[in-house]
Structures are given as structure tokens and as C-alpha cells.
PDB file of C-alpha atoms and ligand atoms in Angstrom:
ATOM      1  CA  UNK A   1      71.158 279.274  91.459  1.00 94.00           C
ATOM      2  CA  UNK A   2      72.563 282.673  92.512  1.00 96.00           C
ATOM      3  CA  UNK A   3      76.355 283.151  90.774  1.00 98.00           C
ATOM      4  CA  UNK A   4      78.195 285.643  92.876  1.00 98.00           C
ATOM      5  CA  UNK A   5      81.993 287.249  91.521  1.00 98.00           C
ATOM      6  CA  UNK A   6      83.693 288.389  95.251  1.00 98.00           C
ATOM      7  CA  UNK A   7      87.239 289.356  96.730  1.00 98.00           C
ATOM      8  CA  UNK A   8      87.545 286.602  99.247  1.00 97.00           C
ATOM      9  CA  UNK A   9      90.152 286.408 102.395  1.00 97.00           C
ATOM     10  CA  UNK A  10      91.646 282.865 101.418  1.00 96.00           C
ATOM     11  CA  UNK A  11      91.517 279.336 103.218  1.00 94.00           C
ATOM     12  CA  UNK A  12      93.774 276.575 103.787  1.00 91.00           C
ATOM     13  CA  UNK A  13      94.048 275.472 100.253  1.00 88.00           C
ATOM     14  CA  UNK A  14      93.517 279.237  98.667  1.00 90.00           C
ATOM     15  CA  UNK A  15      95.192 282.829  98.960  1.00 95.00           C
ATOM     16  CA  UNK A  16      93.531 285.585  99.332  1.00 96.00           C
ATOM     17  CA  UNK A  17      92.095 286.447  96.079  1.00 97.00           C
ATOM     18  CA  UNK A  18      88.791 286.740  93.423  1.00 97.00           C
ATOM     19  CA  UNK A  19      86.856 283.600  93.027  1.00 97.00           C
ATOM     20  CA  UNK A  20      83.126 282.972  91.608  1.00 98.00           C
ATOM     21  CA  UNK A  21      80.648 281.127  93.352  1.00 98.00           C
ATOM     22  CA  UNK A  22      77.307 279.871  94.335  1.00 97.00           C
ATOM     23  CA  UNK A  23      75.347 281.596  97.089  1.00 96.00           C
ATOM     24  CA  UNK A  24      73.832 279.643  99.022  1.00 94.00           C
ATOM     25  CA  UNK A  25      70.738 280.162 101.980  1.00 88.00           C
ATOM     26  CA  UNK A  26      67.430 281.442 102.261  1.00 78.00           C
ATOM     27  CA  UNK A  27      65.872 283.426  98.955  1.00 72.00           C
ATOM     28  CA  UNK A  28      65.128 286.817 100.524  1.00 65.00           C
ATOM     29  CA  UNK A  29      68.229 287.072 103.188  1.00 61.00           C
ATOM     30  CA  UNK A  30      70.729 289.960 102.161  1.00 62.00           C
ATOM     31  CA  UNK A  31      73.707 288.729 103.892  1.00 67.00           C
ATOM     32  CA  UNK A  32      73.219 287.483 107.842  1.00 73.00           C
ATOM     33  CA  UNK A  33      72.840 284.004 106.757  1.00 83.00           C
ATOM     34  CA  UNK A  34      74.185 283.518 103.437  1.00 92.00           C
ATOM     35  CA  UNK A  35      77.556 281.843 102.333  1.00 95.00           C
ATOM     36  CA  UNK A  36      79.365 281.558  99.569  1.00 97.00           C
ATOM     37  CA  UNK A  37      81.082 278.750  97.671  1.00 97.00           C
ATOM     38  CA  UNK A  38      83.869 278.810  94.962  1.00 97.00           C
ATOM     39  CA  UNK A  39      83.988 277.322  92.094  1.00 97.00           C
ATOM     40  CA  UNK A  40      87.039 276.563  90.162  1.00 95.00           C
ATOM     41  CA  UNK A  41      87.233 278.864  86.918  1.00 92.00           C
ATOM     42  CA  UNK A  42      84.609 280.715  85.229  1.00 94.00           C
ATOM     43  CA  UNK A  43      80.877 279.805  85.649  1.00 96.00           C
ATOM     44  CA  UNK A  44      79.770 279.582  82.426  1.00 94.00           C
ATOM     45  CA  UNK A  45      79.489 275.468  81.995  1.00 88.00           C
ATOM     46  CA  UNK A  46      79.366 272.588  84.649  1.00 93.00           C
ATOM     47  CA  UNK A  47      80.108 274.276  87.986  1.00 96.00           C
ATOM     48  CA  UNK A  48      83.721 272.442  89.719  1.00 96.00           C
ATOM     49  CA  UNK A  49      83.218 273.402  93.479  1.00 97.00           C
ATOM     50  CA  UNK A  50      86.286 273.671  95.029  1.00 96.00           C
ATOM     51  CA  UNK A  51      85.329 273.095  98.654  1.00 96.00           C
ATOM     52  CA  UNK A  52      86.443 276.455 100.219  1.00 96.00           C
ATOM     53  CA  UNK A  53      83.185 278.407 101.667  1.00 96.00           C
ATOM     54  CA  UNK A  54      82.687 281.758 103.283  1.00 96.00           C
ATOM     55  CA  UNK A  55      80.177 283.740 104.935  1.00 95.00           C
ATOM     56  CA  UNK A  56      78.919 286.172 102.691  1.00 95.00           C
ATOM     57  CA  UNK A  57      79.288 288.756 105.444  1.00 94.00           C
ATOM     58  CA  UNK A  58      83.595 287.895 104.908  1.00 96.00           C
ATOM     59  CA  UNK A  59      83.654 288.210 101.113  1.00 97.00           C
ATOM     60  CA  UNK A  60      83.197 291.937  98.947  1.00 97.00           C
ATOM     61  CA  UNK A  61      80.978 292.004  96.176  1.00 97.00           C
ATOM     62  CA  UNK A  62      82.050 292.507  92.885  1.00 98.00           C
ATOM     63  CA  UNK A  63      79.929 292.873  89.889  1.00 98.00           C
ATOM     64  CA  UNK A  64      79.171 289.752  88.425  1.00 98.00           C
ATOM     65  CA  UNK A  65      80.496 289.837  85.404  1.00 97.00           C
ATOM     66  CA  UNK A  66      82.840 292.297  83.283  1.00 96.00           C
ATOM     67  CA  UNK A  67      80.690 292.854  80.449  1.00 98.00           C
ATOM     68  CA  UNK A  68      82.249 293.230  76.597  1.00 98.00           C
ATOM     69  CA  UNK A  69      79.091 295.747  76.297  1.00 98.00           C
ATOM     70  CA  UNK A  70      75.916 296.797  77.932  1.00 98.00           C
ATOM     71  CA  UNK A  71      73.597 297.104  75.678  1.00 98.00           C
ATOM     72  CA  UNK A  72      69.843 299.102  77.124  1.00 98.00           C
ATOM     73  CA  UNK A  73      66.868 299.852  76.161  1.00 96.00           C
ATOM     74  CA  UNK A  74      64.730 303.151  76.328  1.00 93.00           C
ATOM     75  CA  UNK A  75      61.340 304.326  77.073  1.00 92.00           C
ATOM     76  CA  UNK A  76      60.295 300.888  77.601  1.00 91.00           C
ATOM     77  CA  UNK A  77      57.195 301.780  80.002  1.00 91.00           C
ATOM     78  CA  UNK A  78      54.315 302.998  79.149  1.00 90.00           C
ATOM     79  CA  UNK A  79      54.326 304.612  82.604  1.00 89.00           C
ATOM     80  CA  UNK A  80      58.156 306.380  82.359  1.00 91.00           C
ATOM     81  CA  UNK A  81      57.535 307.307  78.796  1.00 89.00           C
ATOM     82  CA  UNK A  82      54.399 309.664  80.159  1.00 90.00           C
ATOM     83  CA  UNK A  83      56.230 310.716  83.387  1.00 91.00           C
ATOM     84  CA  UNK A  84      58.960 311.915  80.880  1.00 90.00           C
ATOM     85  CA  UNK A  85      56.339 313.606  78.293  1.00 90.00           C
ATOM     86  CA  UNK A  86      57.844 310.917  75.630  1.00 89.00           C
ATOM     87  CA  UNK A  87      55.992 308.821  72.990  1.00 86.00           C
ATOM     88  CA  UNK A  88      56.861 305.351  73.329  1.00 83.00           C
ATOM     89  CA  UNK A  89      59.304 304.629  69.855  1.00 84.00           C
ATOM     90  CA  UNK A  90      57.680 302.170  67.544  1.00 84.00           C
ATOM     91  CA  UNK A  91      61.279 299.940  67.545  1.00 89.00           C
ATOM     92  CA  UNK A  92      62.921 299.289  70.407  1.00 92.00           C
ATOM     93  CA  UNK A  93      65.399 302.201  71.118  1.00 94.00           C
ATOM     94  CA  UNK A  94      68.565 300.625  72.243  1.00 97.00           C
ATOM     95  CA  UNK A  95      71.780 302.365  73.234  1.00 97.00           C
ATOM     96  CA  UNK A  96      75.186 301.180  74.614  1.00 98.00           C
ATOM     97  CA  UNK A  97      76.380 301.792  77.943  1.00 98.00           C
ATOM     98  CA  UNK A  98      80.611 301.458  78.036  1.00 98.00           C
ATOM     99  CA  UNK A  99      82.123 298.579  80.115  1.00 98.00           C
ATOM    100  CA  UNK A 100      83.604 300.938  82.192  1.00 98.00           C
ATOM    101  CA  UNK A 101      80.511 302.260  83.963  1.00 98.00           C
ATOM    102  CA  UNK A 102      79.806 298.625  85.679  1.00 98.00           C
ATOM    103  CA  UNK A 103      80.415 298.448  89.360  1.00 98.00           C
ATOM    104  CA  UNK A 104      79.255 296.149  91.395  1.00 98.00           C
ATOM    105  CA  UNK A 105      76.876 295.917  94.781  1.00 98.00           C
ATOM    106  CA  UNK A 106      78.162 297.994  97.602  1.00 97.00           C
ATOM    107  CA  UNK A 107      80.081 299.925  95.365  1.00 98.00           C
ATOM    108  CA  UNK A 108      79.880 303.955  95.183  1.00 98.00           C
ATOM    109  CA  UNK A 109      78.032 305.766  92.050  1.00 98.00           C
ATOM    110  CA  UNK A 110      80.216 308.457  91.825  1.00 98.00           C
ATOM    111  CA  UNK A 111      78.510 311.815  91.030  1.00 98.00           C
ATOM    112  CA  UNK A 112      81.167 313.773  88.238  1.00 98.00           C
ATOM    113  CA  UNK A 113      80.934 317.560  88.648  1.00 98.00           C
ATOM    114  CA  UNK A 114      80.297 318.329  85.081  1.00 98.00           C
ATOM    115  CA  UNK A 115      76.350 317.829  85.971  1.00 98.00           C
ATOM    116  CA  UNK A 116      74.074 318.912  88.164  1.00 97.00           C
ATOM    117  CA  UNK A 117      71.410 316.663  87.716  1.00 98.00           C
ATOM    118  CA  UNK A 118      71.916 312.356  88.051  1.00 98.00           C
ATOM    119  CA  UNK A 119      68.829 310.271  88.285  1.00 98.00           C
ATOM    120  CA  UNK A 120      68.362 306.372  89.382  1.00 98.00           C
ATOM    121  CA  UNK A 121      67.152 304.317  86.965  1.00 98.00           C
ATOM    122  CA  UNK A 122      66.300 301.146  88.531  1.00 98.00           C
ATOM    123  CA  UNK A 123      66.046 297.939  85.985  1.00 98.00           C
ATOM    124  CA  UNK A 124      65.834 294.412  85.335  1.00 98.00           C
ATOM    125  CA  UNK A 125      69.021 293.347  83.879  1.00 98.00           C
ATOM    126  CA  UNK A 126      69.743 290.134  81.876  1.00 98.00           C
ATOM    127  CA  UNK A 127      73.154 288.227  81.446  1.00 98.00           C
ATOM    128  CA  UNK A 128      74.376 286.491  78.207  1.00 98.00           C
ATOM    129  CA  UNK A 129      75.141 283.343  78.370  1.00 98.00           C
ATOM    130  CA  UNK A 130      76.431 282.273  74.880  1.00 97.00           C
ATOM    131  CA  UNK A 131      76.517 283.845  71.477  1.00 98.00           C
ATOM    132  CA  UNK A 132      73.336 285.370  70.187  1.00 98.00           C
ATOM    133  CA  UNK A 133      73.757 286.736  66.781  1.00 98.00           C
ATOM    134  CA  UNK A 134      70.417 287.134  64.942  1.00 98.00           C
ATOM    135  CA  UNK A 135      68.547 284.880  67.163  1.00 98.00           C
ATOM    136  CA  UNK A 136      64.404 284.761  67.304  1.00 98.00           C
ATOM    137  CA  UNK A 137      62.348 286.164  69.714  1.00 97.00           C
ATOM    138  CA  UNK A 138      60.902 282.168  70.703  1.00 97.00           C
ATOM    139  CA  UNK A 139      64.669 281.018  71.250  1.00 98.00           C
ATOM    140  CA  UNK A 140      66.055 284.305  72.594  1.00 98.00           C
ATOM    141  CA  UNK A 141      65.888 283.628  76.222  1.00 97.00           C
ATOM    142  CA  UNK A 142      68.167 280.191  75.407  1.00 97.00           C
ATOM    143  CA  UNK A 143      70.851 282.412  75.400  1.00 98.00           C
ATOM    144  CA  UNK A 144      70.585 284.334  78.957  1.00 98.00           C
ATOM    145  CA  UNK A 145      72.764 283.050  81.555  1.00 98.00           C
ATOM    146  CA  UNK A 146      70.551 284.762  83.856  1.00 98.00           C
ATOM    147  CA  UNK A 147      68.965 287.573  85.887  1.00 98.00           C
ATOM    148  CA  UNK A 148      70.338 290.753  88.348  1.00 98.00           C
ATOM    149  CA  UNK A 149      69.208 294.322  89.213  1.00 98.00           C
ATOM    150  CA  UNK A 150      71.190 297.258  87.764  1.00 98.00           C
ATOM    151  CA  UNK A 151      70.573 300.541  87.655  1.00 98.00           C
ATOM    152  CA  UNK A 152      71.101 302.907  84.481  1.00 98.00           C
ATOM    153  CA  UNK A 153      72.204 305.634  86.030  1.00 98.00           C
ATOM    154  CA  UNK A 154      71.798 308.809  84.070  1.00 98.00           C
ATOM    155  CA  UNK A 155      72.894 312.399  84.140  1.00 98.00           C
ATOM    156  CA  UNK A 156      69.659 313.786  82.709  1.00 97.00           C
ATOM    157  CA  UNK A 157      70.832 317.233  82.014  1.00 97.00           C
ATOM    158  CA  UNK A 158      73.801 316.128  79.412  1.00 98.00           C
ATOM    159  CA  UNK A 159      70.969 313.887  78.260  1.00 97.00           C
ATOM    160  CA  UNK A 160      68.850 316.888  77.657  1.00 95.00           C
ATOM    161  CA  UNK A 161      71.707 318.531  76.229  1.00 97.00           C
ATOM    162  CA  UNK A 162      73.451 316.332  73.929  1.00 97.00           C
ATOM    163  CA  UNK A 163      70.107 314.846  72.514  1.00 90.00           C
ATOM    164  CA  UNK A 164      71.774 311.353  72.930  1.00 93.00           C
ATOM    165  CA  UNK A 165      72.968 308.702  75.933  1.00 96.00           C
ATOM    166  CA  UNK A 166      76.548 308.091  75.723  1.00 97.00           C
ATOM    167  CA  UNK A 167      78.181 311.281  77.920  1.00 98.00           C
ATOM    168  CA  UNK A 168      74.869 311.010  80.107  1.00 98.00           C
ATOM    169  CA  UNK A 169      75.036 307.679  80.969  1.00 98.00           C
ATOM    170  CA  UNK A 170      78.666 306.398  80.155  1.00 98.00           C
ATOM    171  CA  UNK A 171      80.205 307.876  83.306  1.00 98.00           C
ATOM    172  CA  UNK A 172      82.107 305.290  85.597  1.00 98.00           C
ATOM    173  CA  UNK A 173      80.430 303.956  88.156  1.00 98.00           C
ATOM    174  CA  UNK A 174      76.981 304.289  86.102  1.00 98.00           C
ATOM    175  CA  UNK A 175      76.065 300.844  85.878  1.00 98.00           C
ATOM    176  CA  UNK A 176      75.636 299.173  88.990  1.00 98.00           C
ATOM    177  CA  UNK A 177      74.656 295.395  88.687  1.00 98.00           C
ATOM    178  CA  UNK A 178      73.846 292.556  91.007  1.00 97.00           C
ATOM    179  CA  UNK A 179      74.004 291.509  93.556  1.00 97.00           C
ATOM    180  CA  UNK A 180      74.578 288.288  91.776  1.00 97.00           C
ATOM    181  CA  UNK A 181      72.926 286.422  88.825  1.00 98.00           C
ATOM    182  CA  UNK A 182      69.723 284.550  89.438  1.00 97.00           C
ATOM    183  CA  UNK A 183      70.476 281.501  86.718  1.00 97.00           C
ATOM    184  CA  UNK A 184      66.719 280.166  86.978  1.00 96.00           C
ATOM    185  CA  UNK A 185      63.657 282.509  87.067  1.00 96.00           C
ATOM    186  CA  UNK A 186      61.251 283.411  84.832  1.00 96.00           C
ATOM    187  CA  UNK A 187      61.919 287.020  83.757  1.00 96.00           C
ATOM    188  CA  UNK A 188      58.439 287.970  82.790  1.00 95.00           C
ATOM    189  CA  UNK A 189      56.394 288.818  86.116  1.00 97.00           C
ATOM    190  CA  UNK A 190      58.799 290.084  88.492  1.00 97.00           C
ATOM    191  CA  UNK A 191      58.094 293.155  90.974  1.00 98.00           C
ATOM    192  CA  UNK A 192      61.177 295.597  90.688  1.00 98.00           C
ATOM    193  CA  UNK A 193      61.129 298.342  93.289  1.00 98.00           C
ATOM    194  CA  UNK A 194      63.820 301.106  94.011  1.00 98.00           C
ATOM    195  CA  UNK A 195      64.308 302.452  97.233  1.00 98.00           C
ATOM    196  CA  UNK A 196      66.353 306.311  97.963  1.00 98.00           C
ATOM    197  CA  UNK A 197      67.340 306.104 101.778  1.00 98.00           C
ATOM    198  CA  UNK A 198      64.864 303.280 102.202  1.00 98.00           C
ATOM    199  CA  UNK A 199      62.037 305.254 100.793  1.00 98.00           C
ATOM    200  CA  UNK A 200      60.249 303.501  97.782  1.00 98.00           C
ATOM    201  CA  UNK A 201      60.474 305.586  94.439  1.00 98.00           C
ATOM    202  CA  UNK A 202      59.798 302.761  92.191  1.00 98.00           C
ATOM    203  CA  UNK A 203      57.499 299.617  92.339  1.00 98.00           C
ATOM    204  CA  UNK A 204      55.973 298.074  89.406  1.00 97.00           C
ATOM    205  CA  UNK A 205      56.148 294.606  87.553  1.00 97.00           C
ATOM    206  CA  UNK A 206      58.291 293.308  84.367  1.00 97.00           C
ATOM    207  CA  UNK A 207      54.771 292.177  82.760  1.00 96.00           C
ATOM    208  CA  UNK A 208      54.632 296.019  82.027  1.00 96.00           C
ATOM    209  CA  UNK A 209      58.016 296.198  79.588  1.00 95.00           C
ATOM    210  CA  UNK A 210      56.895 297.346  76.122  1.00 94.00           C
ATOM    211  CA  UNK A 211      59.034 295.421  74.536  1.00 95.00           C
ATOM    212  CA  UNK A 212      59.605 291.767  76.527  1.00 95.00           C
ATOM    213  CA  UNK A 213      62.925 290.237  77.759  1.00 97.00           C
ATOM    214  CA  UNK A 214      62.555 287.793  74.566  1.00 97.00           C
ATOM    215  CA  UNK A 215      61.835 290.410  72.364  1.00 96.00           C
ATOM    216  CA  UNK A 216      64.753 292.839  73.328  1.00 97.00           C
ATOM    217  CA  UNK A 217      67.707 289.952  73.045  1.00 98.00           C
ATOM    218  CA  UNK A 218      66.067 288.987  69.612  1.00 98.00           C
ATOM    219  CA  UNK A 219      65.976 292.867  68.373  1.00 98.00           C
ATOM    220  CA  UNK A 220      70.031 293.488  69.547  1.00 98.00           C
ATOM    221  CA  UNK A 221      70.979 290.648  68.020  1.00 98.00           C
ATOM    222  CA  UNK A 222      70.313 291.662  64.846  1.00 98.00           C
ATOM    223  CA  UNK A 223      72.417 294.800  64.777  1.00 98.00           C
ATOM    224  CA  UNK A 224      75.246 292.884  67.599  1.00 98.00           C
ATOM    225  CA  UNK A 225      76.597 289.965  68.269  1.00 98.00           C
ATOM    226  CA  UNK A 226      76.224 289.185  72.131  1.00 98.00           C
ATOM    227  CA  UNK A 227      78.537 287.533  73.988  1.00 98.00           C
ATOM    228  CA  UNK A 228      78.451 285.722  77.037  1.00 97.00           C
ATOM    229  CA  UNK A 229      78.494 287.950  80.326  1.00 97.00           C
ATOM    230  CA  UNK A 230      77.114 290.983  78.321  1.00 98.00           C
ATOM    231  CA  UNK A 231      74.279 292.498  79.892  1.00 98.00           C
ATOM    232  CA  UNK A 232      71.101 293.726  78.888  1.00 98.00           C
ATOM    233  CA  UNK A 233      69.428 296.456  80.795  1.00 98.00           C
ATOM    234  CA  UNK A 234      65.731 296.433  80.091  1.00 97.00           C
ATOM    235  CA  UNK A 235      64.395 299.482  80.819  1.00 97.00           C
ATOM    236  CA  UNK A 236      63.509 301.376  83.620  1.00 96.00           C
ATOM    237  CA  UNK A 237      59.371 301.755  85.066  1.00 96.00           C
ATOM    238  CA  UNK A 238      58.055 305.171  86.618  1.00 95.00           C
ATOM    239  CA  UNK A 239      58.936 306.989  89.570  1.00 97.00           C
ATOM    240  CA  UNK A 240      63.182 307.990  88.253  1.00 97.00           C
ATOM    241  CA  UNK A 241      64.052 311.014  90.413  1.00 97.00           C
ATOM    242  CA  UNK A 242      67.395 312.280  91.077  1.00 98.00           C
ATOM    243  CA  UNK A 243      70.343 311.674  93.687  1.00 98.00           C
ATOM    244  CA  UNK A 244      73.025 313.696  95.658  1.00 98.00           C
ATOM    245  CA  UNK A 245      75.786 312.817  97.647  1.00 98.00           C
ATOM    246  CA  UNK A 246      75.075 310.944 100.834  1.00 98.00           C
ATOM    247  CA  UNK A 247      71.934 309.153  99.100  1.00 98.00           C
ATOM    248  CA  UNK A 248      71.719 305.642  99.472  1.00 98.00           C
ATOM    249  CA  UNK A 249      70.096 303.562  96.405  1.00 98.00           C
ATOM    250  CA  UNK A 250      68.143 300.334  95.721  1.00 98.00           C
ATOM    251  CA  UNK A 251      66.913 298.072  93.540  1.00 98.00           C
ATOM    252  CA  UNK A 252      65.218 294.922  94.461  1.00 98.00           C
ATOM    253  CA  UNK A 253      63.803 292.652  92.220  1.00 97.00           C
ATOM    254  CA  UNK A 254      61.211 289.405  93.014  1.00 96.00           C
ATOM    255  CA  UNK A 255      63.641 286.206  92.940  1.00 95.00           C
ATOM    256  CA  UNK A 256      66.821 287.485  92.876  1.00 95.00           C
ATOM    257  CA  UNK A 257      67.712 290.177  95.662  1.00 94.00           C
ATOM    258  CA  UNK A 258      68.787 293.586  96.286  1.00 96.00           C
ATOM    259  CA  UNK A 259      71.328 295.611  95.071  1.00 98.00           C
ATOM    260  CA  UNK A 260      72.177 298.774  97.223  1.00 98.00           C
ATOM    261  CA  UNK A 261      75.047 301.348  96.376  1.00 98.00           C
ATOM    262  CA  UNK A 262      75.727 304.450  98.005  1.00 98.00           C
ATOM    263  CA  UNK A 263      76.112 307.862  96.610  1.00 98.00           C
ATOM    264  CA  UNK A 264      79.556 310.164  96.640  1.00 98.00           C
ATOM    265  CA  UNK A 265      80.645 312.901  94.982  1.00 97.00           C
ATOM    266  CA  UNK A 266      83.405 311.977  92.483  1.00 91.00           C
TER     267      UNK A 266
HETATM  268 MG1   MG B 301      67.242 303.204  81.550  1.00 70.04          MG
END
């Protein structure tokens, strides 16, 4: 089931307003097509369809959820790590992204002017679904709520400068995530490319993480708590190249869709 968060017009029995929902048509269809259903309330728990309905094409996007954290991983392909001239870390090397970076599909990553250099990270992204505190790898993926794209989005020369993530990759409108949640797929095969102005810059597979979907959750959750709607971004595969102004971006990923944001100057 795809679980959309979207500014809707209003109906008969609604206003105008924010709503959750189901989407609902053919997998692979971006929007001509696809509708979307409310639910009463938040999504987390038996869904309580309300009966109002709208073309997709007549709602706006949001992102999903509004994370408490987003937590991410680093050099988690053997692939990146050499494109980068990095050793791959023995633990998993995990770093926070703030709420405040997550926007949602359609929205614009906004390029700051204190850097001159922003790379696309494109990545498989995982939603919490209820606590995980110390949880093992075997019942780790119990606790996901599901699946989206995202992209890290990273200005890699304060990376280079500051030796650490949080300036390069804590800007606002650095997380993109969606378009939805994917509630059931299997997060361990999936082909993941990214797209700049339609041409492909990434394609490769989630069977070539380092560390595994399981194995992340289970690794965070010993130093965090994570709560339901935080979202994990898993690391991004080969091919990371910059963007300017004007650039369009995309990440698509196998069973859950494609989330494209454009590119402004802030
Ligand atoms: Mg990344």
C-alpha cells in the first residue's frame, strides 16, 4: 500500500485542507491515472477511509511524514566509497540529518550561497513505524512502516571543509523524500536509479548496501531510540555528481516510484 501526506482542494463533506491517504492505480504510473483516498487521522494503525477521493493530478505532495530525526548512513557502497577515494568504515557510520531539511516530492532543493558545490545523493529511505530502541538485526525490519526514495543532498565542499555532515547536509530543503511510503516490499533487491534532467547518473541495486536495511535499524537503535515516522536514509550507490540551478533531479526506486524535485537557487 502506497501512504501519501497531500494539500487537497476539499469535497462535499471536507474543506480544503491536509489529509493522508492511500494511492491507489497502476504500480509504475506517476500521476495520469492515480487517485488518492483519505483516511481519517494519522496512518499509523487500522486505516478509517473517509470516502472523499481525488485525482492525484488535484492534490500537492507533501513529504510523507515530519520526521523527529533522520538518521543516515555513510559510505555504504563499496562502489561510492572508491568513487570517493574512501575506505569503507568497519561500523556503520551514521550521522543525523535535522528535521528541517525534509521536503517533500515536487518540492524545490534550494541551493544556499555559502557553497559552491551541492551533490545528489540518491537513496533508499526507510520509515519507522513504532519504537525501536535496541532492537536485533532478525526483528529490526518489524519496526519499519515502510519504504520511499530520498535524496541526501550534500554540499560537498563544507563537507570537505568541516570534516563532518551537519552544515553540509543540514541545509533546508536537503532531504527530499517520497513520493509516498511503499508499506509492503521487500527492501533488499531493489534497483534505485537517479536521473539529472532525465539523464541517468545512478543505477544500481540495494543487494549492494554494506551494511543491510536490517542491519542499519538494529545498529541506530542502540545509540537512539526511533520513533515512528523517523526515517532512515541508507546510503547512497556510485555515480553522486553535483547540481545547479535549473537542474531537475530523480530518484526512482523498484516498487515504490519516483521522486523528482527541481533545483533553485535559495
Ligand atoms: Mg548519503
Amino acid at each position: 500500500m502506497r501512504i501519501a501526506r497531500f494539500v487537497h482542494p476539499g469535497s462535499a463533506s471536507a474543506p480544503a485542507g491536509v489529509a493522508w491517504g492511500t494511492v491507489e492505480g497502476p504500480a509504475g504510473a506517476e500521476v495520469d491515472g492515480l487517485t488518492v483516498a483519505a483516511i481519517a487521522g494519522h496512518p499509523f494503525g487500522a486505516l478509517e477511509f473517509t470516502g472523499d477521493r481525488w485525482a492525484l493530478s488535484d492534490v500537492r505532495l507533501l513529504s510523507p511524514f515530519l520526521p523527529s530525526k533522520v538518521v543516515a548512513i555513510g559510505r555504504n557502497y563499496a562502489a561510492h566509497n572508491a568513487e570517493m577515494g574512501n575506505d569503507a568504515p568497519t561500523a556503520p557510520l551514521i550521522f543525523l540529518k535535522p528535521s528541517t531539511s525534509v521536503i517533500g516530492d515536487g518540492d524545490s532543493i534550494r541551493l544556499p550561497p555559502s557553497t559552491a558545490h551541492v551533490d545528489f545523493e540518491g537513496e533508499l529511505a526507510v520509515v519507522i513505524g513504532t519504537p525501536a530502541r535496541n532492537v536485533t538485526a532478525q526483528d529490526a525490519l518489524r519496526h519499519v512502516f515502510g519504504y520511499a526514495a530520498a535524496n541526501d543532498v550534500t554540499a560537498r565542499d563544507q563537507q570537505r571543509e568541516d570534516g563532518q555532515f551537519t552544515r553540509a547536509k543540514g541545509h533546508d530543503s536537503f532531504c527530499p523524500f517520497g513520493p509516498w511510503v511503499e508499506t509492503v516490499l521487500d527492501p533488499r533487491d531493489l534497483r534505485l536509479v537517479t536521473r539529472v534532467n532525465g539523464e541517468v547518473k545512478q543505477d544500481a541495486r540495494t543487494s549492494q548496501l554494506i551494511h543491510d536495511v536490517a542491519t542499519q535499524i538494529a545498529f541506530m537503535s542502540a545509540v537512539m531510540t526511533l520513533l515512528p515516522g523517523d526515517l532512515i536514509l541508507t546510503g547512497t550507490p556510485a555515480g553522486v555528481g553535483p547540481i545547479v540551478a535549473g537542474d531537475t533531479v530523480s530518484v526512482e526506486i523498484e516498487g515504490i516510484g519516483t521522486l523528482t524535485n527541481p533545483v533553485v537557487a535559495a
